[in-house]
CSV table of C-alpha atoms in Angstrom, one decimal:
chain,number,residue,atom,x,y,z
A,65,UNK,CA,140.8,76.0,93.1
A,66,UNK,CA,139.9,72.5,94.0
A,67,UNK,CA,140.7,69.2,92.4
A,68,UNK,CA,142.2,70.4,89.2
A,69,UNK,CA,143.6,67.5,87.1
A,70,UNK,CA,142.9,65.2,89.9
A,71,UNK,CA,140.8,62.1,89.9
A,72,UNK,CA,138.0,64.1,91.4
A,73,UNK,CA,137.5,67.4,93.1
A,74,UNK,CA,135.1,68.9,95.5
A,75,UNK,CA,134.7,72.6,96.4
A,76,UNK,CA,132.4,72.2,99.4
A,77,UNK,CA,130.9,74.6,101.9
A,78,UNK,CA,133.1,77.5,100.9
A,79,UNK,CA,131.8,80.7,102.5
A,80,UNK,CA,132.8,83.5,104.8
A,81,UNK,CA,135.9,83.9,102.7
A,82,UNK,CA,135.2,87.5,101.7
A,83,UNK,CA,134.9,88.0,98.0
A,84,UNK,CA,136.4,85.8,95.2
A,85,UNK,CA,137.4,87.7,92.1
A,86,UNK,CA,137.6,85.7,89.0
A,87,UNK,CA,136.6,82.1,88.5
A,88,UNK,CA,136.4,79.0,90.6
A,89,UNK,CA,137.2,75.9,88.4
A,90,UNK,CA,136.3,72.4,89.5
A,91,UNK,CA,137.0,69.4,87.4
A,92,UNK,CA,139.2,66.4,86.8
A,93,UNK,CA,141.0,64.7,84.0
A,94,UNK,CA,138.7,64.2,81.0
A,95,UNK,CA,136.5,61.2,81.3
A,96,UNK,CA,137.2,60.6,84.9
A,97,UNK,CA,135.2,60.9,88.1
A,98,UNK,CA,132.6,63.7,88.3
A,99,UNK,CA,133.4,66.8,90.2
A,100,UNK,CA,131.0,68.6,92.5
A,101,UNK,CA,130.7,72.2,93.5
A,102,UNK,CA,128.3,72.4,96.5
A,103,UNK,CA,127.1,75.1,98.9
A,104,UNK,CA,129.4,77.7,97.6
A,105,UNK,CA,128.8,81.3,98.9
A,106,UNK,CA,130.3,84.5,97.6
A,107,UNK,CA,131.2,82.9,94.3
A,108,UNK,CA,131.9,84.9,91.2
A,109,UNK,CA,131.9,82.7,88.1
A,110,UNK,CA,131.8,79.0,88.5
A,111,UNK,CA,133.4,76.9,85.7
A,112,UNK,CA,132.3,73.3,85.3
A,113,UNK,CA,134.5,70.9,83.5
A,114,UNK,CA,138.1,70.9,82.4
A,115,UNK,CA,139.0,74.3,81.1
A,116,UNK,CA,141.3,72.7,78.5
A,117,UNK,CA,138.4,71.3,76.6
A,118,UNK,CA,138.0,67.8,77.8
A,119,UNK,CA,134.5,66.6,78.5
A,120,UNK,CA,133.5,65.4,81.9
A,121,UNK,CA,130.3,65.0,83.7
A,122,UNK,CA,130.0,67.7,86.3
A,123,UNK,CA,127.1,69.4,88.1
A,124,UNK,CA,126.3,72.3,90.4
A,125,UNK,CA,124.1,72.0,93.5
A,126,UNK,CA,122.8,74.8,95.7
A,127,UNK,CA,125.3,77.3,94.5
A,128,UNK,CA,124.6,81.0,95.3
A,129,UNK,CA,126.0,84.3,96.3
A,130,UNK,CA,125.0,85.9,99.6
A,131,UNK,CA,126.2,89.4,100.3
A,132,UNK,CA,127.2,90.5,103.7
A,133,UNK,CA,124.3,93.1,103.9
A,134,UNK,CA,121.5,90.8,102.8
A,135,UNK,CA,119.4,88.6,105.0
A,136,UNK,CA,117.1,85.7,103.9
A,137,UNK,CA,114.1,88.0,104.1
A,138,UNK,CA,115.8,90.5,101.8
A,139,UNK,CA,117.2,88.3,99.1
A,140,UNK,CA,117.4,89.7,95.6
A,141,UNK,CA,117.5,87.4,92.6
A,142,UNK,CA,119.7,87.9,89.6
A,143,UNK,CA,120.2,85.4,86.9
A,144,UNK,CA,123.0,85.8,84.3
A,145,UNK,CA,123.8,83.8,81.3
A,146,UNK,CA,124.8,80.2,80.7
A,147,UNK,CA,127.7,79.9,78.4
A,148,UNK,CA,130.0,77.1,77.1
A,149,UNK,CA,133.6,76.9,78.0
A,150,UNK,CA,135.8,73.9,77.3
A,151,UNK,CA,133.0,71.7,76.1
A,152,UNK,CA,131.1,71.9,79.3
A,153,UNK,CA,128.8,74.7,80.6
A,154,UNK,CA,129.2,77.5,83.0
A,155,UNK,CA,126.7,79.3,85.3
A,156,UNK,CA,127.4,82.8,86.4
A,157,UNK,CA,125.6,82.9,89.8
A,158,UNK,CA,125.1,86.2,91.5
A,159,UNK,CA,123.1,87.7,94.4
A,160,UNK,CA,121.4,84.8,96.1
A,161,UNK,CA,120.3,82.9,93.0
A,162,UNK,CA,119.8,79.2,93.9
A,163,UNK,CA,120.1,76.6,91.3
A,164,UNK,CA,118.8,73.0,91.7
A,165,UNK,CA,120.2,71.4,88.5
A,166,UNK,CA,120.5,68.0,87.0
A,167,UNK,CA,123.6,66.2,86.0
A,168,UNK,CA,124.2,67.6,82.5
A,169,UNK,CA,127.1,66.5,80.1
A,170,UNK,CA,128.4,68.8,77.4
A,171,UNK,CA,127.2,66.6,74.6
A,172,UNK,CA,123.7,66.0,76.1
A,173,UNK,CA,122.0,69.0,74.5
A,174,UNK,CA,118.6,67.6,75.4
A,175,UNK,CA,119.4,67.6,79.1
A,176,UNK,CA,121.0,71.0,79.0
A,177,UNK,CA,118.0,72.4,77.2
A,178,UNK,CA,115.7,70.8,79.8
A,179,UNK,CA,117.8,72.2,82.6
A,180,UNK,CA,117.5,75.7,81.1
A,181,UNK,CA,113.7,75.2,80.7
A,182,UNK,CA,113.4,74.1,84.3
A,183,UNK,CA,115.3,77.1,85.5
A,184,UNK,CA,113.2,79.5,83.5
A,185,UNK,CA,110.0,77.9,84.7
A,186,UNK,CA,111.1,77.9,88.3
A,187,UNK,CA,112.0,81.6,88.1
A,188,UNK,CA,108.9,82.6,86.2
A,189,UNK,CA,110.7,83.1,82.9
A,190,UNK,CA,109.7,82.2,79.4
A,191,UNK,CA,110.0,78.7,77.9
A,192,UNK,CA,113.6,78.0,76.9
A,193,UNK,CA,114.5,76.0,73.8
A,194,UNK,CA,118.2,75.5,73.1
A,195,UNK,CA,120.4,73.3,71.1
A,196,UNK,CA,124.2,73.1,70.8
A,197,UNK,CA,125.6,75.9,68.7
A,198,UNK,CA,122.9,78.4,69.6
A,199,UNK,CA,123.7,81.3,71.8
A,200,UNK,CA,122.6,80.5,75.3
A,201,UNK,CA,119.7,82.6,76.7
A,202,UNK,CA,120.4,85.4,79.1
A,203,UNK,CA,118.3,85.6,82.3
A,204,UNK,CA,118.3,89.1,83.6
A,205,UNK,CA,117.2,89.8,87.1
A,206,UNK,CA,113.5,90.3,87.9
A,207,UNK,CA,112.8,92.7,90.8
A,208,UNK,CA,109.5,93.2,92.6
A,209,UNK,CA,107.9,96.6,93.2
A,210,UNK,CA,106.0,96.4,96.5
A,211,UNK,CA,103.3,98.8,97.5
A,212,UNK,CA,102.2,99.3,101.1
A,213,UNK,CA,98.7,98.7,102.3
A,214,UNK,CA,97.8,102.2,103.5
A,215,UNK,CA,94.6,103.9,104.4
A,216,UNK,CA,93.7,106.8,102.1
A,217,UNK,CA,95.2,105.8,98.7
A,218,UNK,CA,95.5,103.1,96.1
A,219,UNK,CA,98.3,102.3,93.6
A,220,UNK,CA,97.9,101.5,89.9
A,221,UNK,CA,100.7,100.5,87.5
A,222,UNK,CA,100.8,102.9,84.5
A,223,UNK,CA,101.7,102.6,80.9
A,224,UNK,CA,102.0,98.8,80.8
A,225,UNK,CA,104.3,98.5,83.8
A,226,UNK,CA,104.0,95.3,85.8
A,227,UNK,CA,105.8,93.6,88.7
A,228,UNK,CA,108.3,91.9,88.7
A,229,UNK,CA,110.4,94.2,86.6
A,230,UNK,CA,113.4,93.2,84.5
A,231,UNK,CA,116.7,94.6,85.5
A,232,UNK,CA,117.4,98.2,84.4
A,233,UNK,CA,113.8,98.6,83.3
A,234,UNK,CA,111.5,101.4,84.6
A,235,UNK,CA,108.3,101.1,86.5
A,236,UNK,CA,105.6,103.7,86.4
A,237,UNK,CA,102.6,104.0,88.6
A,238,UNK,CA,99.8,106.3,89.8
A,239,UNK,CA,98.8,107.1,93.3
A,240,UNK,CA,95.1,107.8,93.7
A,241,UNK,CA,93.9,109.5,96.9
A,242,UNK,CA,90.7,108.1,98.1
A,243,UNK,CA,87.7,110.2,99.1
A,244,UNK,CA,88.3,111.8,102.4
A,245,UNK,CA,92.1,112.1,101.8
A,246,UNK,CA,92.1,114.2,98.6
A,247,UNK,CA,93.6,117.3,100.3
A,248,UNK,CA,96.7,115.5,101.4
A,249,UNK,CA,100.0,116.7,99.9
A,250,UNK,CA,101.9,113.4,99.9
A,251,UNK,CA,105.5,112.5,99.6
A,252,UNK,CA,106.1,109.2,97.6
A,253,UNK,CA,109.4,107.4,98.0
A,254,UNK,CA,111.1,104.4,96.5
A,255,UNK,CA,113.5,102.7,98.9
A,256,UNK,CA,113.7,106.0,100.8
A,257,UNK,CA,114.3,108.2,97.8
A,258,UNK,CA,111.7,110.8,97.0
A,259,UNK,CA,110.0,110.4,93.6
A,260,UNK,CA,108.7,113.3,91.7
A,261,UNK,CA,105.5,113.2,89.7
A,262,UNK,CA,105.2,114.0,86.0
A,263,UNK,CA,101.7,114.5,84.6
A,264,UNK,CA,100.4,112.6,87.6
A,265,UNK,CA,102.7,109.6,87.1
A,266,UNK,CA,105.5,108.4,89.4
A,267,UNK,CA,108.4,106.5,87.7
A,268,UNK,CA,111.2,104.5,89.2
A,269,UNK,CA,114.0,104.3,86.5
A,270,UNK,CA,116.7,101.7,85.9
A,271,UNK,CA,115.6,99.2,88.6
A,272,UNK,CA,118.5,97.1,90.0
A,273,UNK,CA,116.9,96.0,93.3
A,274,UNK,CA,113.6,95.2,94.8
A,275,UNK,CA,111.6,98.4,95.3
A,276,UNK,CA,109.5,99.3,98.3
A,277,UNK,CA,107.2,102.2,97.8
A,278,UNK,CA,106.2,104.4,100.7
A,279,UNK,CA,103.8,107.3,101.1
A,280,UNK,CA,104.1,110.0,103.7
A,281,UNK,CA,102.0,112.9,104.9
A,282,UNK,CA,98.6,111.3,103.9
A,283,UNK,CA,96.1,112.7,106.3
A,284,UNK,CA,92.3,112.7,106.4
A,285,UNK,CA,90.5,115.7,105.0
A,286,UNK,CA,88.9,118.0,107.5
A,287,UNK,CA,85.5,119.5,106.5
A,288,UNK,CA,83.5,122.5,107.8
A,289,UNK,CA,79.9,121.7,108.8
A,290,UNK,CA,77.5,124.5,109.7
A,291,UNK,CA,73.9,124.5,110.9
A,292,UNK,CA,72.1,127.8,110.1
A,293,UNK,CA,68.7,129.0,111.2
A,294,UNK,CA,67.3,132.2,109.7
A,295,UNK,CA,70.8,133.6,109.0
A,296,UNK,CA,72.0,132.8,112.5
A,297,UNK,CA,74.8,130.2,112.7
A,298,UNK,CA,73.7,127.7,115.4
A,299,UNK,CA,76.7,125.4,115.1
A,300,UNK,CA,80.0,125.4,113.2
A,301,UNK,CA,82.7,122.8,113.3
A,302,UNK,CA,85.9,122.5,111.3
A,303,UNK,CA,87.1,119.0,112.3
A,304,UNK,CA,84.7,116.6,110.6
A,305,UNK,CA,86.3,113.8,108.6
A,306,UNK,CA,85.0,111.9,105.6
A,307,UNK,CA,82.1,109.6,106.5
A,308,UNK,CA,81.3,111.4,109.8
A,309,UNK,CA,77.6,112.0,110.4
A,310,UNK,CA,76.9,115.4,112.0
A,311,UNK,CA,74.6,115.8,114.9
A,312,UNK,CA,72.2,118.7,114.4
A,313,UNK,CA,71.1,121.2,117.0
A,314,UNK,CA,67.9,120.3,118.8
A,315,UNK,CA,64.7,122.0,117.8
A,316,UNK,CA,65.9,125.3,116.4
A,317,UNK,CA,63.5,128.3,116.5
A,318,UNK,CA,62.6,131.2,114.2
A,319,UNK,CA,61.2,134.3,115.7
A,320,UNK,CA,57.6,135.1,114.7
A,321,UNK,CA,56.7,138.2,112.7
A,322,UNK,CA,53.6,140.3,113.4
A,323,UNK,CA,51.5,138.3,111.0
A,324,UNK,CA,53.3,134.8,110.9
A,325,UNK,CA,54.6,132.1,113.1
A,326,UNK,CA,57.1,129.4,112.2
A,327,UNK,CA,57.4,125.7,113.1
A,328,UNK,CA,60.6,123.8,112.5
A,329,UNK,CA,60.1,120.9,110.1
A,330,UNK,CA,63.7,119.7,109.4
A,331,UNK,CA,66.9,120.6,107.5
A,332,UNK,CA,67.3,121.3,103.8
A,333,UNK,CA,69.6,118.3,103.3
A,334,UNK,CA,69.6,114.8,104.5
A,335,UNK,CA,72.0,114.1,107.3
A,336,UNK,CA,74.3,111.8,105.4
A,337,UNK,CA,78.0,110.9,106.0
A,338,UNK,CA,80.2,113.9,105.2
A,339,UNK,CA,82.2,114.1,102.0
A,340,UNK,CA,82.7,117.9,101.6
A,341,UNK,CA,82.2,121.2,103.4
A,342,UNK,CA,78.4,121.6,103.9
A,343,UNK,CA,75.9,124.0,105.4
A,344,UNK,CA,72.5,122.8,106.6
A,345,UNK,CA,69.7,125.3,106.7
A,346,UNK,CA,66.7,125.0,109.0
A,347,UNK,CA,63.3,124.7,107.3
A,348,UNK,CA,60.2,126.1,108.8
A,349,UNK,CA,56.5,125.9,108.1
A,350,UNK,CA,54.7,129.2,108.0
A,351,UNK,CA,51.4,129.8,109.8
A,352,UNK,CA,49.1,132.8,110.4
A,353,UNK,CA,49.9,134.4,113.7
A,354,UNK,CA,46.8,134.7,116.0
A,355,UNK,CA,46.3,137.0,119.0
A,356,UNK,CA,44.3,136.5,122.1
A,357,UNK,CA,42.1,139.3,123.6
A,358,UNK,CA,40.4,138.9,127.0
A,359,UNK,CA,38.0,141.2,128.8
A,360,UNK,CA,37.9,140.9,132.6
A,361,UNK,CA,35.4,142.0,135.1
A,362,UNK,CA,36.5,141.7,138.7
A,363,UNK,CA,39.0,139.0,137.7
A,364,UNK,CA,36.5,137.0,135.8
A,365,UNK,CA,36.6,136.5,132.0
A,366,UNK,CA,33.5,138.0,130.4
A,367,UNK,CA,34.8,137.7,126.9
A,368,UNK,CA,37.7,135.9,125.2
A,369,UNK,CA,38.6,135.5,121.6
A,370,UNK,CA,41.9,133.7,120.6
A,371,UNK,CA,41.9,133.9,116.9
A,372,UNK,CA,42.3,137.6,116.1
A,373,UNK,CA,44.7,138.2,113.2
A,374,UNK,CA,47.1,141.1,113.2
A,375,UNK,CA,45.2,144.4,112.8
A,376,UNK,CA,41.8,142.9,113.0
A,377,UNK,CA,38.9,145.0,114.5
A,378,UNK,CA,38.3,144.4,118.1
A,379,UNK,CA,35.0,142.9,119.2
A,380,UNK,CA,33.9,144.6,122.5
A,381,UNK,CA,31.4,143.0,124.8
A,382,UNK,CA,28.4,144.9,126.3
A,383,UNK,CA,29.1,147.0,129.3
A,384,UNK,CA,29.6,144.9,132.4
A,385,UNK,CA,28.0,145.4,135.8
A,386,UNK,CA,29.3,145.3,139.3
A,387,UNK,CA,27.2,144.2,142.3
A,388,UNK,CA,26.4,147.0,144.7
A,389,UNK,CA,27.6,146.8,148.3
A,390,UNK,CA,26.1,148.2,151.5
A,391,UNK,CA,28.2,151.3,151.3
A,392,UNK,CA,28.7,151.8,147.6
A,393,UNK,CA,27.0,151.0,144.3
A,394,UNK,CA,29.0,151.0,141.0
A,395,UNK,CA,28.6,152.2,137.5
A,396,UNK,CA,30.7,151.0,134.5
A,397,UNK,CA,33.0,153.8,133.4
A,398,UNK,CA,35.1,152.0,130.7
A,399,UNK,CA,38.2,149.8,130.2
A,400,UNK,CA,41.6,150.2,131.5
A,401,UNK,CA,43.2,150.5,128.0
A,402,UNK,CA,42.2,152.2,124.9
A,403,UNK,CA,40.1,150.0,122.6
A,404,UNK,CA,42.0,149.6,119.3
A,405,UNK,CA,42.4,147.1,116.5
A,406,UNK,CA,44.3,144.0,117.6
A,407,UNK,CA,48.1,144.2,117.4
A,408,UNK,CA,49.1,142.1,120.3
A,409,UNK,CA,47.8,139.7,123.0
A,410,UNK,CA,45.9,141.9,125.4
A,411,UNK,CA,43.7,142.0,128.5
A,412,UNK,CA,41.1,144.6,129.1
A,413,UNK,CA,39.9,145.2,132.7
A,414,UNK,CA,36.6,146.8,133.4
A,415,UNK,CA,36.7,150.1,135.4
A,416,UNK,CA,33.8,151.1,137.6
A,417,UNK,CA,33.0,154.3,139.5
A,418,UNK,CA,31.8,154.0,143.1
A,419,UNK,CA,28.9,155.9,144.6
A,420,UNK,CA,27.6,155.9,148.1
A,421,UNK,CA,24.4,154.1,148.6
A,422,UNK,CA,21.9,156.6,150.1
A,423,UNK,CA,19.5,155.4,152.7
A,424,UNK,CA,16.2,157.0,154.0
A,425,UNK,CA,15.8,157.5,157.7
A,426,UNK,CA,12.4,158.8,158.9
A,427,UNK,CA,11.0,159.7,162.2
A,428,UNK,CA,7.2,159.5,162.6
A,429,UNK,CA,4.7,160.5,165.3
A,430,UNK,CA,1.1,159.1,165.1
A,431,UNK,CA,1.9,158.1,161.5
A,432,UNK,CA,3.0,161.5,160.5
A,433,UNK,CA,6.6,162.0,159.3
A,434,UNK,CA,8.1,164.6,161.5
A,435,UNK,CA,11.6,164.3,160.0
A,436,UNK,CA,13.1,162.6,157.0
A,437,UNK,CA,16.7,162.2,155.7
A,438,UNK,CA,17.0,160.7,152.2
A,439,UNK,CA,20.8,160.9,151.9
A,440,UNK,CA,22.0,159.0,154.9
A,441,UNK,CA,25.1,156.8,154.3
A,442,UNK,CA,25.8,153.4,155.7
A,443,UNK,CA,27.3,153.8,159.1
A,444,UNK,CA,26.2,157.3,159.7
A,445,UNK,CA,25.0,158.0,163.3
A,446,UNK,CA,21.3,158.4,163.5
A,447,UNK,CA,20.4,161.6,165.2
A,448,UNK,CA,16.7,162.0,166.3
A,449,UNK,CA,14.7,165.2,166.1
A,450,UNK,CA,13.4,167.0,169.1
A,451,UNK,CA,11.0,165.0,171.2
A,452,UNK,CA,7.6,165.1,169.7
A,453,UNK,CA,4.4,165.8,171.6
A,454,UNK,CA,0.9,164.4,171.5
A,455,UNK,CA,-2.3,166.4,172.4
A,456,UNK,CA,-4.2,165.2,175.4
A,457,UNK,CA,-7.7,163.7,174.9
A,458,UNK,CA,-10.8,163.5,177.1
A,459,UNK,CA,-9.3,160.6,178.9
A,460,UNK,CA,-5.5,160.9,178.8
A,461,UNK,CA,-2.6,163.2,178.6
A,462,UNK,CA,0.6,162.0,176.8
A,463,UNK,CA,4.3,162.3,177.6
A,464,UNK,CA,7.0,161.2,175.0
A,465,UNK,CA,8.8,158.1,176.2
A,466,UNK,CA,11.2,157.3,173.3
A,467,UNK,CA,11.4,155.6,169.9
A,468,UNK,CA,10.4,152.2,169.0
A,469,UNK,CA,13.9,151.2,167.8
A,470,UNK,CA,17.3,151.8,169.3
A,471,UNK,CA,19.1,154.7,167.7
A,472,UNK,CA,22.4,153.5,166.3
A,473,UNK,CA,24.0,153.8,162.9
A,474,UNK,CA,22.5,153.7,159.4
A,475,UNK,CA,22.5,150.2,157.9
A,476,UNK,CA,19.4,150.3,155.7
A,477,UNK,CA,16.3,152.3,155.1
A,478,UNK,CA,14.6,152.7,158.5
A,479,UNK,CA,11.6,154.3,160.2
A,480,UNK,CA,11.5,155.3,163.8
A,481,UNK,CA,8.1,155.7,165.4
A,482,UNK,CA,7.5,157.8,168.5
């Protein structure tokens, strides 16, 4: 207690004194020098003016309560009522509420009303109109409800709730999981206390402090993406997240049938950012399957057709020929495979039978054939007949002296003359 019944009193810079229970009264003898309560911490109630009812001009400046646990970043505000006592006015100042007031006398209701209005306006309250004799307005605490900025969800007040919230009121809100996070089983807390949802709504009841909402266990959804070709799974992943764009397999293939071939033309869905489990199916363009049939003679193509359809009748070329050699000549005997309708790509190779070439070897004497072999083979040794004779004439007698060609091996048709 400072300055009671003195010419003036100051309660100045009083803090770090623990807690004061009851009131601090500052004032002097009625009508004397003003008293001043300044920079008072940990104050309970502060009474201005002489408690015995005398009027004096007093004021409060920068008077607030600061708890040991609070910091300037965590200050809560709580405003309690003005009330008259002893012809002056009193401010109950709790929990870090700061008042910047004017000098107000007990009989100056206009100034007091103005001070109340300024207080309300500074603290976001309603317009205050007051005159002496009325009950003074009560300013309850207003507390903020703070939501985090978190990826994956949004927060919406529900049922008319808004922040700041009056003391002891409730605040309801809805947490909406954004696309890509809808599978999360979240835990919502208010100042570390788990909230339970009712009909999709979270409610913080009887608020008496600032509220910080937190959300735990919010995780991205994981989606399954498959690429399928002709009932075969080409690719399957379970770790795609919302918005990912899948990379498809390159140029999938579909096996041909006997009558059809298939060309890949794309996927059944556009490759867009993922928002759910999805399976992409390969699309194919169907075409007639054609077969190629080639006929070969001695390694050379004598007939080729590339557009046979399955089961179509085979077109066979005329019988091929093979050039005779010195030893052999050839006749066509058929193809290496049975000639059937077309069921596959195929080559047919001409088959020939070989026969010895037969040469004629003759021995002549005086133009007369004395021996002839019509079945001599190339390379056979030529064997002459017995030496021929020639009858003498009136002038000469004749003795065989040999043949006009050297006797060797058969290489062609040949005549030997004696």
